[in-house]
């Protein structure tokens, strides 16, 4: 095909999309907003707004973000976008710290300057303030707990074959440093050809617990970043509790997506991201330590100091309590942490239950339309209640091992249609000799039904000309 013919074809595709959706031009929502931050953004009372028409309500939510209107960003699983008023406050606080570095004009309260922040955040996650640490990200939380535990040779840690490197890396460290055995559980994986249920996941963990002696910790992702499957975290934690095994949950993709209640889940540790679905700034996160870590002392009563606070300037000051010890790491990025808190407040006012329902509604629409439009495509994300998340992982191409071709598909989806998604890879079975590659789509509260319609139209159009 000549360059002239190629250009004509691309223009034809874009014209097709515009006519097909009535609201999408080159994959861009017609209701997208300007990328310019307006000065002094008015504070919206979202509690009052909740009573209004749903479509109008979510349109107002969408307008609070400064995402580039020339593209439709659907890769929140990598990083989110701060709302306008959070951006404005972040900028103001950075200027304040630069101008008054000694006392910051008492903007962030008394030492260690996060007490009010934590008190604002904790209720939204079903936790007490003394159980929440404002960390740097999920990796920071996972590394702090795993590397701080008092492991000994012969200990066993159970995890899964679909964990992020943020977990597998510190697990590898303790494996070689202390002689710990790390056992990967084969997770059931939805492939579209066989049913997968919550009970299947629970049984996979049960069988692993019963098959190994001296299990000292279970580490698993609440939502696997590879397939977007939501695991039954509460039930897994309950199973672990029956065997007196502490649980560390990777919540990189749940904070800001799901309506979380840490007390109800009854995990021992929960590490989440602030910059993804919660739409805070980079290098922010939330780490939950249940009840000052006291249950760990019960489960690990055979060892002194079961948890050393390695990422802390106050690890020696036990009288302060673990929350304060772990929170204080010397001079911190207080404007970033305050920005995370402001984003959390917005989520709480909108209603985390309502946000979760909206995200899952759009995710279900995406999965259903893709499955209908491309019935031969491989879908790896369950479209069933209890296992579904805001991530949709699928591969429209016949050869799911062809990384190069799928990457080209992803890039053309962005360059020619304006939709930004990412690729991911995983092994369906942990002993597979090859990696399975897939596209991963994120649907969030700043999307609407037209964004999903336009994305599916673009994928289908690209597929039949690819």
Short mmCIF file of C-alpha atoms in Angstrom, two decimals:
data_model
loop_
_atom_site.label_atom_id
_atom_site.label_comp_id
_atom_site.label_asym_id
_atom_site.label_seq_id
_atom_site.Cartn_x
_atom_site.Cartn_y
_atom_site.Cartn_z
CA UNK A 1 0.00 0.00 0.00
CA UNK A 2 1.35 3.45 -0.92
CA UNK A 3 1.68 6.25 1.67
CA UNK A 4 -1.17 8.10 -0.05
CA UNK A 5 -3.42 5.04 0.11
CA UNK A 6 -2.43 4.43 3.72
CA UNK A 7 -3.35 7.99 4.70
CA UNK A 8 -6.69 7.70 2.92
CA UNK A 9 -7.38 4.43 4.76
CA UNK A 10 -6.59 6.00 8.13
CA UNK A 11 -8.89 8.94 7.39
CA UNK A 12 -11.59 6.48 6.40
CA UNK A 13 -11.24 4.62 9.69
CA UNK A 14 -11.54 7.83 11.66
CA UNK A 15 -14.60 8.85 9.66
CA UNK A 16 -16.09 5.44 10.34
CA UNK A 17 -15.62 5.87 14.08
CA UNK A 18 -17.19 9.30 14.05
CA UNK A 19 -20.25 8.04 12.26
CA UNK A 20 -20.48 4.88 14.34
CA UNK A 21 -20.53 6.53 17.74
CA UNK A 22 -21.85 10.00 17.04
CA UNK A 23 -19.63 11.25 19.84
CA UNK A 24 -16.16 9.95 19.12
CA UNK A 25 -13.65 11.52 16.74
CA UNK A 26 -10.42 9.55 16.32
CA UNK A 27 -11.25 7.73 19.54
CA UNK A 28 -11.73 10.91 21.57
CA UNK A 29 -14.87 11.58 23.59
CA UNK A 30 -16.68 14.72 22.44
CA UNK A 31 -17.35 15.62 26.06
CA UNK A 32 -13.66 15.55 26.99
CA UNK A 33 -12.46 18.63 28.79
CA UNK A 34 -9.60 21.04 28.43
CA UNK A 35 -6.16 20.11 29.74
CA UNK A 36 -5.75 23.57 31.30
CA UNK A 37 -6.01 23.83 35.08
CA UNK A 38 -8.22 26.76 35.98
CA UNK A 39 -7.06 28.96 38.84
CA UNK A 40 -8.75 28.42 42.21
CA UNK A 41 -10.93 25.46 41.36
CA UNK A 42 -14.24 25.72 43.26
CA UNK A 43 -14.72 23.07 45.91
CA UNK A 44 -17.63 20.84 44.98
CA UNK A 45 -19.91 19.37 47.64
CA UNK A 46 -20.14 15.86 46.24
CA UNK A 47 -22.54 14.79 48.97
CA UNK A 48 -25.15 17.10 47.49
CA UNK A 49 -24.22 16.18 43.93
CA UNK A 50 -24.90 12.48 44.63
CA UNK A 51 -28.64 13.12 44.58
CA UNK A 52 -28.62 14.33 41.00
CA UNK A 53 -29.12 12.57 37.68
CA UNK A 54 -26.52 9.82 37.28
CA UNK A 55 -25.39 10.69 33.76
CA UNK A 56 -25.07 14.37 34.64
CA UNK A 57 -23.29 13.50 37.87
CA UNK A 58 -20.56 11.42 36.20
CA UNK A 59 -20.15 14.08 33.52
CA UNK A 60 -19.36 16.57 36.29
CA UNK A 61 -16.89 14.10 37.84
CA UNK A 62 -15.21 13.69 34.48
CA UNK A 63 -14.73 17.44 34.16
CA UNK A 64 -12.59 17.47 37.30
CA UNK A 65 -9.69 15.87 35.43
CA UNK A 66 -7.23 17.53 33.06
CA UNK A 67 -6.58 14.58 30.78
CA UNK A 68 -5.60 15.42 27.19
CA UNK A 69 -8.81 15.68 25.19
CA UNK A 70 -7.07 14.52 22.00
CA UNK A 71 -6.75 11.01 23.41
CA UNK A 72 -8.78 8.70 25.62
CA UNK A 73 -6.57 7.50 28.45
CA UNK A 74 -7.42 3.94 29.58
CA UNK A 75 -4.26 2.84 31.38
CA UNK A 76 -5.06 3.77 34.98
CA UNK A 77 -3.63 0.41 36.01
CA UNK A 78 -0.22 1.99 35.36
CA UNK A 79 -0.94 5.47 36.70
CA UNK A 80 -3.94 7.70 37.26
CA UNK A 81 -4.49 11.45 36.97
CA UNK A 82 -4.96 13.96 39.79
CA UNK A 83 -8.23 15.94 39.89
CA UNK A 84 -7.96 19.69 39.26
CA UNK A 85 -8.39 20.82 42.86
CA UNK A 86 -5.83 18.24 44.03
CA UNK A 87 -3.32 19.53 41.48
CA UNK A 88 -3.92 23.09 42.60
CA UNK A 89 -3.47 22.25 46.27
CA UNK A 90 -0.35 20.23 45.51
CA UNK A 91 1.20 23.19 43.71
CA UNK A 92 0.27 25.62 46.48
CA UNK A 93 1.68 23.37 49.19
CA UNK A 94 4.94 22.86 47.32
CA UNK A 95 5.34 26.63 47.09
CA UNK A 96 4.54 26.98 50.79
CA UNK A 97 7.20 24.42 51.77
CA UNK A 98 9.71 26.13 49.52
CA UNK A 99 8.95 29.50 51.06
CA UNK A 100 8.75 28.33 54.70
CA UNK A 101 10.85 25.15 54.88
CA UNK A 102 11.37 25.29 58.66
CA UNK A 103 7.80 25.23 59.96
CA UNK A 104 5.80 25.17 56.69
CA UNK A 105 3.55 27.74 58.43
CA UNK A 106 2.14 24.83 60.46
CA UNK A 107 0.22 23.73 57.38
CA UNK A 108 0.55 20.04 58.14
CA UNK A 109 -0.06 20.11 61.88
CA UNK A 110 2.38 19.00 64.57
CA UNK A 111 5.16 16.45 64.29
CA UNK A 112 5.30 14.06 62.49
CA UNK A 113 2.98 16.20 60.34
CA UNK A 114 0.57 13.52 59.09
CA UNK A 115 -1.71 12.87 62.07
CA UNK A 116 -4.60 14.86 60.61
CA UNK A 117 -4.03 13.34 57.16
CA UNK A 118 -4.23 9.79 58.50
CA UNK A 119 -7.34 10.63 60.54
CA UNK A 120 -9.02 11.87 57.34
CA UNK A 121 -8.09 8.81 55.30
CA UNK A 122 -8.62 5.87 57.67
CA UNK A 123 -12.46 5.81 57.89
CA UNK A 124 -12.77 5.50 54.11
CA UNK A 125 -10.90 2.21 54.29
CA UNK A 126 -12.62 0.75 57.35
CA UNK A 127 -9.55 1.23 59.54
CA UNK A 128 -8.42 3.10 62.63
CA UNK A 129 -5.99 6.01 62.21
CA UNK A 130 -3.29 4.13 64.12
CA UNK A 131 -3.47 1.34 61.51
CA UNK A 132 -2.78 3.47 58.42
CA UNK A 133 0.68 4.52 57.18
CA UNK A 134 0.94 6.92 54.25
CA UNK A 135 3.69 5.16 52.33
CA UNK A 136 5.49 5.82 49.07
CA UNK A 137 3.65 3.20 46.99
CA UNK A 138 2.65 -0.47 46.97
CA UNK A 139 6.26 -1.58 46.51
CA UNK A 140 7.33 0.40 49.56
CA UNK A 141 4.66 -1.26 51.68
CA UNK A 142 5.36 -4.79 50.48
CA UNK A 143 9.13 -4.43 50.90
CA UNK A 144 8.76 -2.90 54.36
CA UNK A 145 6.72 -5.83 55.63
CA UNK A 146 8.43 -8.74 53.84
CA UNK A 147 11.97 -7.57 54.58
CA UNK A 148 11.01 -6.67 58.14
CA UNK A 149 9.65 -10.08 59.14
CA UNK A 150 11.77 -12.38 61.28
CA UNK A 151 12.12 -15.35 58.96
CA UNK A 152 14.23 -18.40 59.71
CA UNK A 153 15.48 -21.36 57.61
CA UNK A 154 12.70 -23.81 56.84
CA UNK A 155 9.92 -21.22 56.84
CA UNK A 156 7.43 -21.36 53.97
CA UNK A 157 5.77 -18.40 52.26
CA UNK A 158 2.78 -19.03 50.01
CA UNK A 159 2.17 -16.71 47.08
CA UNK A 160 0.80 -17.09 43.53
CA UNK A 161 2.26 -17.35 40.05
CA UNK A 162 0.64 -14.03 39.03
CA UNK A 163 2.31 -11.62 41.46
CA UNK A 164 3.96 -8.34 40.58
CA UNK A 165 7.71 -7.92 40.87
CA UNK A 166 7.02 -5.60 43.83
CA UNK A 167 6.22 -8.78 45.76
CA UNK A 168 8.38 -11.37 44.02
CA UNK A 169 11.56 -9.30 44.39
CA UNK A 170 11.51 -9.00 48.23
CA UNK A 171 10.33 -12.60 48.43
CA UNK A 172 13.39 -13.61 46.45
CA UNK A 173 15.58 -11.64 48.88
CA UNK A 174 14.29 -13.43 51.98
CA UNK A 175 14.46 -16.74 50.13
CA UNK A 176 18.20 -16.40 49.63
CA UNK A 177 18.95 -14.47 52.79
CA UNK A 178 17.15 -16.69 55.30
CA UNK A 179 16.63 -20.00 53.52
CA UNK A 180 12.89 -19.47 53.17
CA UNK A 181 10.92 -21.63 50.74
CA UNK A 182 8.65 -19.55 48.49
CA UNK A 183 5.84 -21.63 47.02
CA UNK A 184 3.81 -20.31 44.09
CA UNK A 185 0.17 -21.39 44.02
CA UNK A 186 -1.22 -22.13 40.57
CA UNK A 187 -4.11 -19.70 40.25
CA UNK A 188 -7.13 -20.69 38.20
CA UNK A 189 -7.12 -18.52 35.08
CA UNK A 190 -10.21 -17.58 33.13
CA UNK A 191 -9.72 -18.29 29.43
CA UNK A 192 -13.28 -18.07 28.17
CA UNK A 193 -13.55 -21.81 27.62
CA UNK A 194 -14.08 -22.95 31.21
CA UNK A 195 -15.88 -21.60 34.25
CA UNK A 196 -13.88 -20.18 37.15
CA UNK A 197 -15.50 -19.45 40.51
CA UNK A 198 -14.49 -17.80 43.76
CA UNK A 199 -14.48 -21.24 45.36
CA UNK A 200 -11.83 -22.40 42.90
CA UNK A 201 -9.46 -19.75 44.25
CA UNK A 202 -10.24 -20.56 47.86
CA UNK A 203 -9.59 -24.25 47.25
CA UNK A 204 -6.26 -23.49 45.54
CA UNK A 205 -5.09 -21.71 48.70
CA UNK A 206 -6.55 -24.39 50.97
CA UNK A 207 -4.73 -27.17 49.16
CA UNK A 208 -1.44 -25.26 49.33
CA UNK A 209 -1.80 -24.63 53.08
CA UNK A 210 -2.57 -28.27 53.77
CA UNK A 211 0.30 -29.46 51.58
CA UNK A 212 3.04 -27.51 53.37
CA UNK A 213 4.31 -27.39 56.91
CA UNK A 214 5.47 -24.27 58.73
CA UNK A 215 3.72 -21.72 56.50
CA UNK A 216 4.61 -18.36 58.03
CA UNK A 217 3.05 -15.90 55.56
CA UNK A 218 0.63 -15.72 52.64
CA UNK A 219 1.18 -12.99 50.03
CA UNK A 220 -1.35 -12.47 47.25
CA UNK A 221 -2.81 -9.76 45.01
CA UNK A 222 -6.37 -8.66 45.66
CA UNK A 223 -6.57 -8.01 41.91
CA UNK A 224 -3.96 -9.66 39.71
CA UNK A 225 -2.38 -7.04 37.49
CA UNK A 226 -1.83 -9.61 34.77
CA UNK A 227 -5.44 -10.70 34.11
CA UNK A 228 -7.48 -8.22 36.13
CA UNK A 229 -9.09 -11.00 38.18
CA UNK A 230 -10.36 -10.01 41.63
CA UNK A 231 -9.57 -12.72 44.18
CA UNK A 232 -11.91 -13.44 47.13
CA UNK A 233 -9.59 -11.69 49.58
CA UNK A 234 -11.86 -11.86 52.63
CA UNK A 235 -12.34 -15.61 52.28
CA UNK A 236 -8.62 -16.23 51.72
CA UNK A 237 -7.77 -14.18 54.81
CA UNK A 238 -10.36 -16.13 56.81
CA UNK A 239 -8.81 -19.40 55.67
CA UNK A 240 -5.35 -18.18 56.67
CA UNK A 241 -6.66 -17.08 60.07
CA UNK A 242 -7.97 -20.59 60.73
CA UNK A 243 -4.39 -21.83 60.37
CA UNK A 244 -2.85 -18.87 62.25
CA UNK A 245 -1.02 -17.59 59.17
CA UNK A 246 -0.65 -13.81 58.67
CA UNK A 247 -1.71 -12.34 55.33
CA UNK A 248 -0.08 -9.58 53.27
CA UNK A 249 -2.33 -8.35 50.46
CA UNK A 250 -1.07 -6.50 47.38
CA UNK A 251 -3.78 -3.90 46.79
CA UNK A 252 -2.11 -1.88 44.05
CA UNK A 253 -5.30 -1.98 41.94
CA UNK A 254 -7.99 -1.84 44.61
CA UNK A 255 -7.29 1.44 46.44
CA UNK A 256 -9.53 3.90 44.62
CA UNK A 257 -11.31 1.19 42.64
CA UNK A 258 -13.05 -0.91 45.30
CA UNK A 259 -14.96 0.05 48.42
CA UNK A 260 -12.48 -1.47 50.88
CA UNK A 261 -13.06 -2.33 54.53
CA UNK A 262 -9.82 -3.62 56.06
CA UNK A 263 -11.45 -4.59 59.35
CA UNK A 264 -14.06 -6.64 57.54
CA UNK A 265 -11.43 -8.25 55.31
CA UNK A 266 -9.40 -9.07 58.44
CA UNK A 267 -6.02 -9.19 56.71
CA UNK A 268 -2.87 -8.50 58.72
CA UNK A 269 -1.19 -6.18 56.20
CA UNK A 270 -2.49 -4.42 53.11
CA UNK A 271 -0.26 -2.42 50.74
CA UNK A 272 -1.84 -0.16 48.13
CA UNK A 273 -0.99 2.52 45.62
CA UNK A 274 -1.96 6.18 45.81
CA UNK A 275 -1.14 7.14 42.23
CA UNK A 276 -3.19 4.58 40.30
CA UNK A 277 -6.95 4.29 40.80
CA UNK A 278 -6.93 6.68 43.76
CA UNK A 279 -5.55 9.40 41.44
CA UNK A 280 -3.05 10.88 43.87
CA UNK A 281 0.49 11.99 42.99
CA UNK A 282 3.36 9.64 42.30
CA UNK A 283 5.30 8.04 45.14
CA UNK A 284 2.26 7.87 47.43
CA UNK A 285 0.58 4.82 48.87
CA UNK A 286 -1.39 3.38 51.76
CA UNK A 287 -0.11 0.66 54.06
CA UNK A 288 -2.45 -0.98 56.57
CA UNK A 289 -1.03 -2.72 59.65
CA UNK A 290 -3.77 -4.43 61.63
CA UNK A 291 -4.00 -3.60 65.34
CA UNK A 292 -0.38 -2.53 65.79
CA UNK A 293 0.74 -5.92 64.45
CA UNK A 294 -0.39 -7.70 67.63
CA UNK A 295 -1.79 -10.75 65.86
CA UNK A 296 1.63 -11.36 64.34
CA UNK A 297 3.00 -11.63 67.87
CA UNK A 298 0.34 -14.26 68.57
CA UNK A 299 1.00 -16.28 65.41
CA UNK A 300 4.78 -15.98 65.73
CA UNK A 301 4.98 -16.35 69.51
CA UNK A 302 8.07 -18.55 69.14
CA UNK A 303 10.17 -15.57 67.99
CA UNK A 304 11.30 -12.30 69.47
CA UNK A 305 10.53 -9.17 67.47
CA UNK A 306 8.61 -10.84 64.61
CA UNK A 307 8.46 -7.52 62.73
CA UNK A 308 11.45 -5.17 62.48
CA UNK A 309 10.61 -1.74 61.10
CA UNK A 310 13.45 -1.48 58.62
CA UNK A 311 12.04 1.50 56.69
CA UNK A 312 11.81 3.87 59.65
CA UNK A 313 13.80 6.46 61.54
CA UNK A 314 12.14 5.32 64.76
CA UNK A 315 12.42 1.54 64.59
CA UNK A 316 13.98 1.54 68.06
CA UNK A 317 11.14 3.50 69.68
CA UNK A 318 8.64 0.72 70.40
CA UNK A 319 6.72 2.88 72.88
CA UNK A 320 5.47 5.07 70.01
CA UNK A 321 3.52 2.28 68.31
CA UNK A 322 4.03 0.81 64.87
CA UNK A 323 1.98 3.36 62.96
CA UNK A 324 4.03 6.29 64.15
CA UNK A 325 7.28 4.33 63.88
CA UNK A 326 6.64 3.31 60.28
CA UNK A 327 5.22 6.67 59.24
CA UNK A 328 8.28 8.65 60.22
CA UNK A 329 11.09 8.23 57.69
CA UNK A 330 12.79 11.57 58.22
CA UNK A 331 11.92 14.54 56.03
CA UNK A 332 8.94 13.56 53.91
CA UNK A 333 7.04 14.84 50.87
CA UNK A 334 4.18 16.36 52.81
CA UNK A 335 2.56 18.14 49.82
CA UNK A 336 2.32 14.79 47.99
CA UNK A 337 0.78 13.04 50.99
CA UNK A 338 -1.69 15.90 51.48
CA UNK A 339 -2.64 15.65 47.80
CA UNK A 340 -3.33 11.94 48.25
CA UNK A 341 -5.54 12.77 51.21
CA UNK A 342 -7.49 15.36 49.21
CA UNK A 343 -8.13 12.79 46.49
CA UNK A 344 -9.28 10.29 49.13
CA UNK A 345 -11.68 12.88 50.54
CA UNK A 346 -13.21 13.36 47.09
CA UNK A 347 -13.70 9.61 46.74
CA UNK A 348 -15.28 9.40 50.19
CA UNK A 349 -17.70 12.25 49.39
CA UNK A 350 -18.72 10.71 46.07
CA UNK A 351 -19.04 7.36 47.79
CA UNK A 352 -16.55 4.55 47.33
CA UNK A 353 -19.41 2.11 46.92
CA UNK A 354 -20.80 4.24 44.10
CA UNK A 355 -17.39 4.53 42.45
CA UNK A 356 -16.88 0.77 42.58
CA UNK A 357 -20.30 0.18 41.03
CA UNK A 358 -19.58 2.69 38.26
CA UNK A 359 -16.19 1.19 37.44
CA UNK A 360 -17.58 -2.34 37.32
CA UNK A 361 -20.52 -1.20 35.20
CA UNK A 362 -18.17 0.23 32.56
CA UNK A 363 -15.88 -2.79 32.83
CA UNK A 364 -18.79 -5.15 32.25
CA UNK A 365 -19.83 -3.11 29.23
CA UNK A 366 -16.29 -3.32 27.84
CA UNK A 367 -15.99 -7.07 28.33
CA UNK A 368 -19.46 -7.81 26.96
CA UNK A 369 -19.04 -5.68 23.84
CA UNK A 370 -15.56 -7.03 23.07
CA UNK A 371 -16.75 -10.63 23.45
CA UNK A 372 -19.71 -9.97 21.17
CA UNK A 373 -17.77 -8.02 18.52
CA UNK A 374 -14.75 -10.37 18.46
CA UNK A 375 -16.03 -13.79 19.58
CA UNK A 376 -12.74 -15.52 18.68
CA UNK A 377 -10.63 -13.16 20.82
CA UNK A 378 -9.11 -14.56 24.01
CA UNK A 379 -10.60 -12.96 27.13
CA UNK A 380 -8.67 -13.48 30.39
CA UNK A 381 -10.73 -11.27 32.71
CA UNK A 382 -13.84 -12.84 34.27
CA UNK A 383 -17.09 -11.04 33.55
CA UNK A 384 -18.83 -12.40 36.62
CA UNK A 385 -19.75 -10.85 39.95
CA UNK A 386 -17.11 -11.27 42.63
CA UNK A 387 -14.22 -11.87 40.22
CA UNK A 388 -14.54 -8.80 38.00
CA UNK A 389 -12.48 -5.63 38.32
CA UNK A 390 -11.95 -2.43 36.34
CA UNK A 391 -9.24 -4.16 34.31
CA UNK A 392 -10.06 -5.96 31.06
CA UNK A 393 -7.31 -8.21 29.69
CA UNK A 394 -7.77 -9.82 26.28
CA UNK A 395 -6.00 -10.58 23.00
CA UNK A 396 -7.81 -10.12 19.67
CA UNK A 397 -5.06 -11.84 17.65
CA UNK A 398 -4.88 -15.55 16.86
CA UNK A 399 -1.33 -16.04 18.15
CA UNK A 400 -1.31 -15.00 21.83
CA UNK A 401 2.46 -15.63 22.04
CA UNK A 402 3.29 -12.96 19.43
CA UNK A 403 4.42 -10.02 21.55
CA UNK A 404 5.75 -7.92 18.67
CA UNK A 405 2.53 -8.01 16.67
CA UNK A 406 0.35 -7.23 19.68
CA UNK A 407 2.60 -4.32 20.64
CA UNK A 408 2.17 -2.93 17.14
CA UNK A 409 -1.61 -3.30 17.54
CA UNK A 410 -1.45 -1.36 20.82
CA UNK A 411 0.67 1.39 19.30
CA UNK A 412 -1.56 1.79 16.26
CA UNK A 413 -4.61 1.93 18.53
CA UNK A 414 -3.05 4.98 20.13
CA UNK A 415 -1.49 6.63 17.09
CA UNK A 416 -4.41 6.18 14.67
CA UNK A 417 -7.42 6.16 17.01
CA UNK A 418 -6.28 7.95 20.14
CA UNK A 419 -6.91 5.19 22.69
CA UNK A 420 -4.19 4.57 25.26
CA UNK A 421 -4.04 1.05 26.75
CA UNK A 422 -1.11 -1.18 27.66
CA UNK A 423 0.12 -4.70 27.05
CA UNK A 424 0.80 -7.32 29.68
CA UNK A 425 2.15 -10.87 29.74
CA UNK A 426 1.73 -13.92 31.96
CA UNK A 427 1.73 -17.68 32.06
CA UNK A 428 -1.70 -19.25 32.12
CA UNK A 429 -0.11 -22.25 33.84
CA UNK A 430 3.01 -21.62 35.86
CA UNK A 431 4.88 -24.42 34.06
CA UNK A 432 4.11 -23.07 30.58
CA UNK A 433 7.17 -22.70 28.37
CA UNK A 434 5.78 -19.55 26.77
CA UNK A 435 4.31 -16.24 27.87
CA UNK A 436 0.75 -15.28 26.94
CA UNK A 437 0.45 -11.67 25.81
CA UNK A 438 -2.63 -9.48 26.06
CA UNK A 439 -3.94 -5.94 25.94
CA UNK A 440 -5.03 -4.47 29.27
CA UNK A 441 -7.78 -1.84 29.42
CA UNK A 442 -8.67 0.26 32.47
CA UNK A 443 -12.12 1.81 32.87
CA UNK A 444 -12.42 4.42 35.62
CA UNK A 445 -14.74 7.06 37.06
CA UNK A 446 -13.64 9.67 34.48
CA UNK A 447 -14.84 7.48 31.60
CA UNK A 448 -18.35 7.09 30.25
CA UNK A 449 -20.28 4.70 28.05
CA UNK A 450 -19.25 6.56 24.89
CA UNK A 451 -15.58 6.06 25.73
CA UNK A 452 -16.15 2.31 25.92
CA UNK A 453 -18.22 2.29 22.72
CA UNK A 454 -15.51 4.21 20.90
CA UNK A 455 -12.74 1.95 22.16
CA UNK A 456 -14.53 -1.20 21.03
CA UNK A 457 -15.31 0.34 17.63
CA UNK A 458 -11.64 1.28 17.25
CA UNK A 459 -10.37 -2.17 18.23
CA UNK A 460 -12.76 -3.89 15.84
CA UNK A 461 -11.92 -1.54 12.99
CA UNK A 462 -8.18 -1.96 13.55
CA UNK A 463 -8.54 -5.73 13.88
CA UNK A 464 -10.19 -6.17 10.48
CA UNK A 465 -7.53 -4.09 8.76
CA UNK A 466 -4.55 -5.37 10.73
#
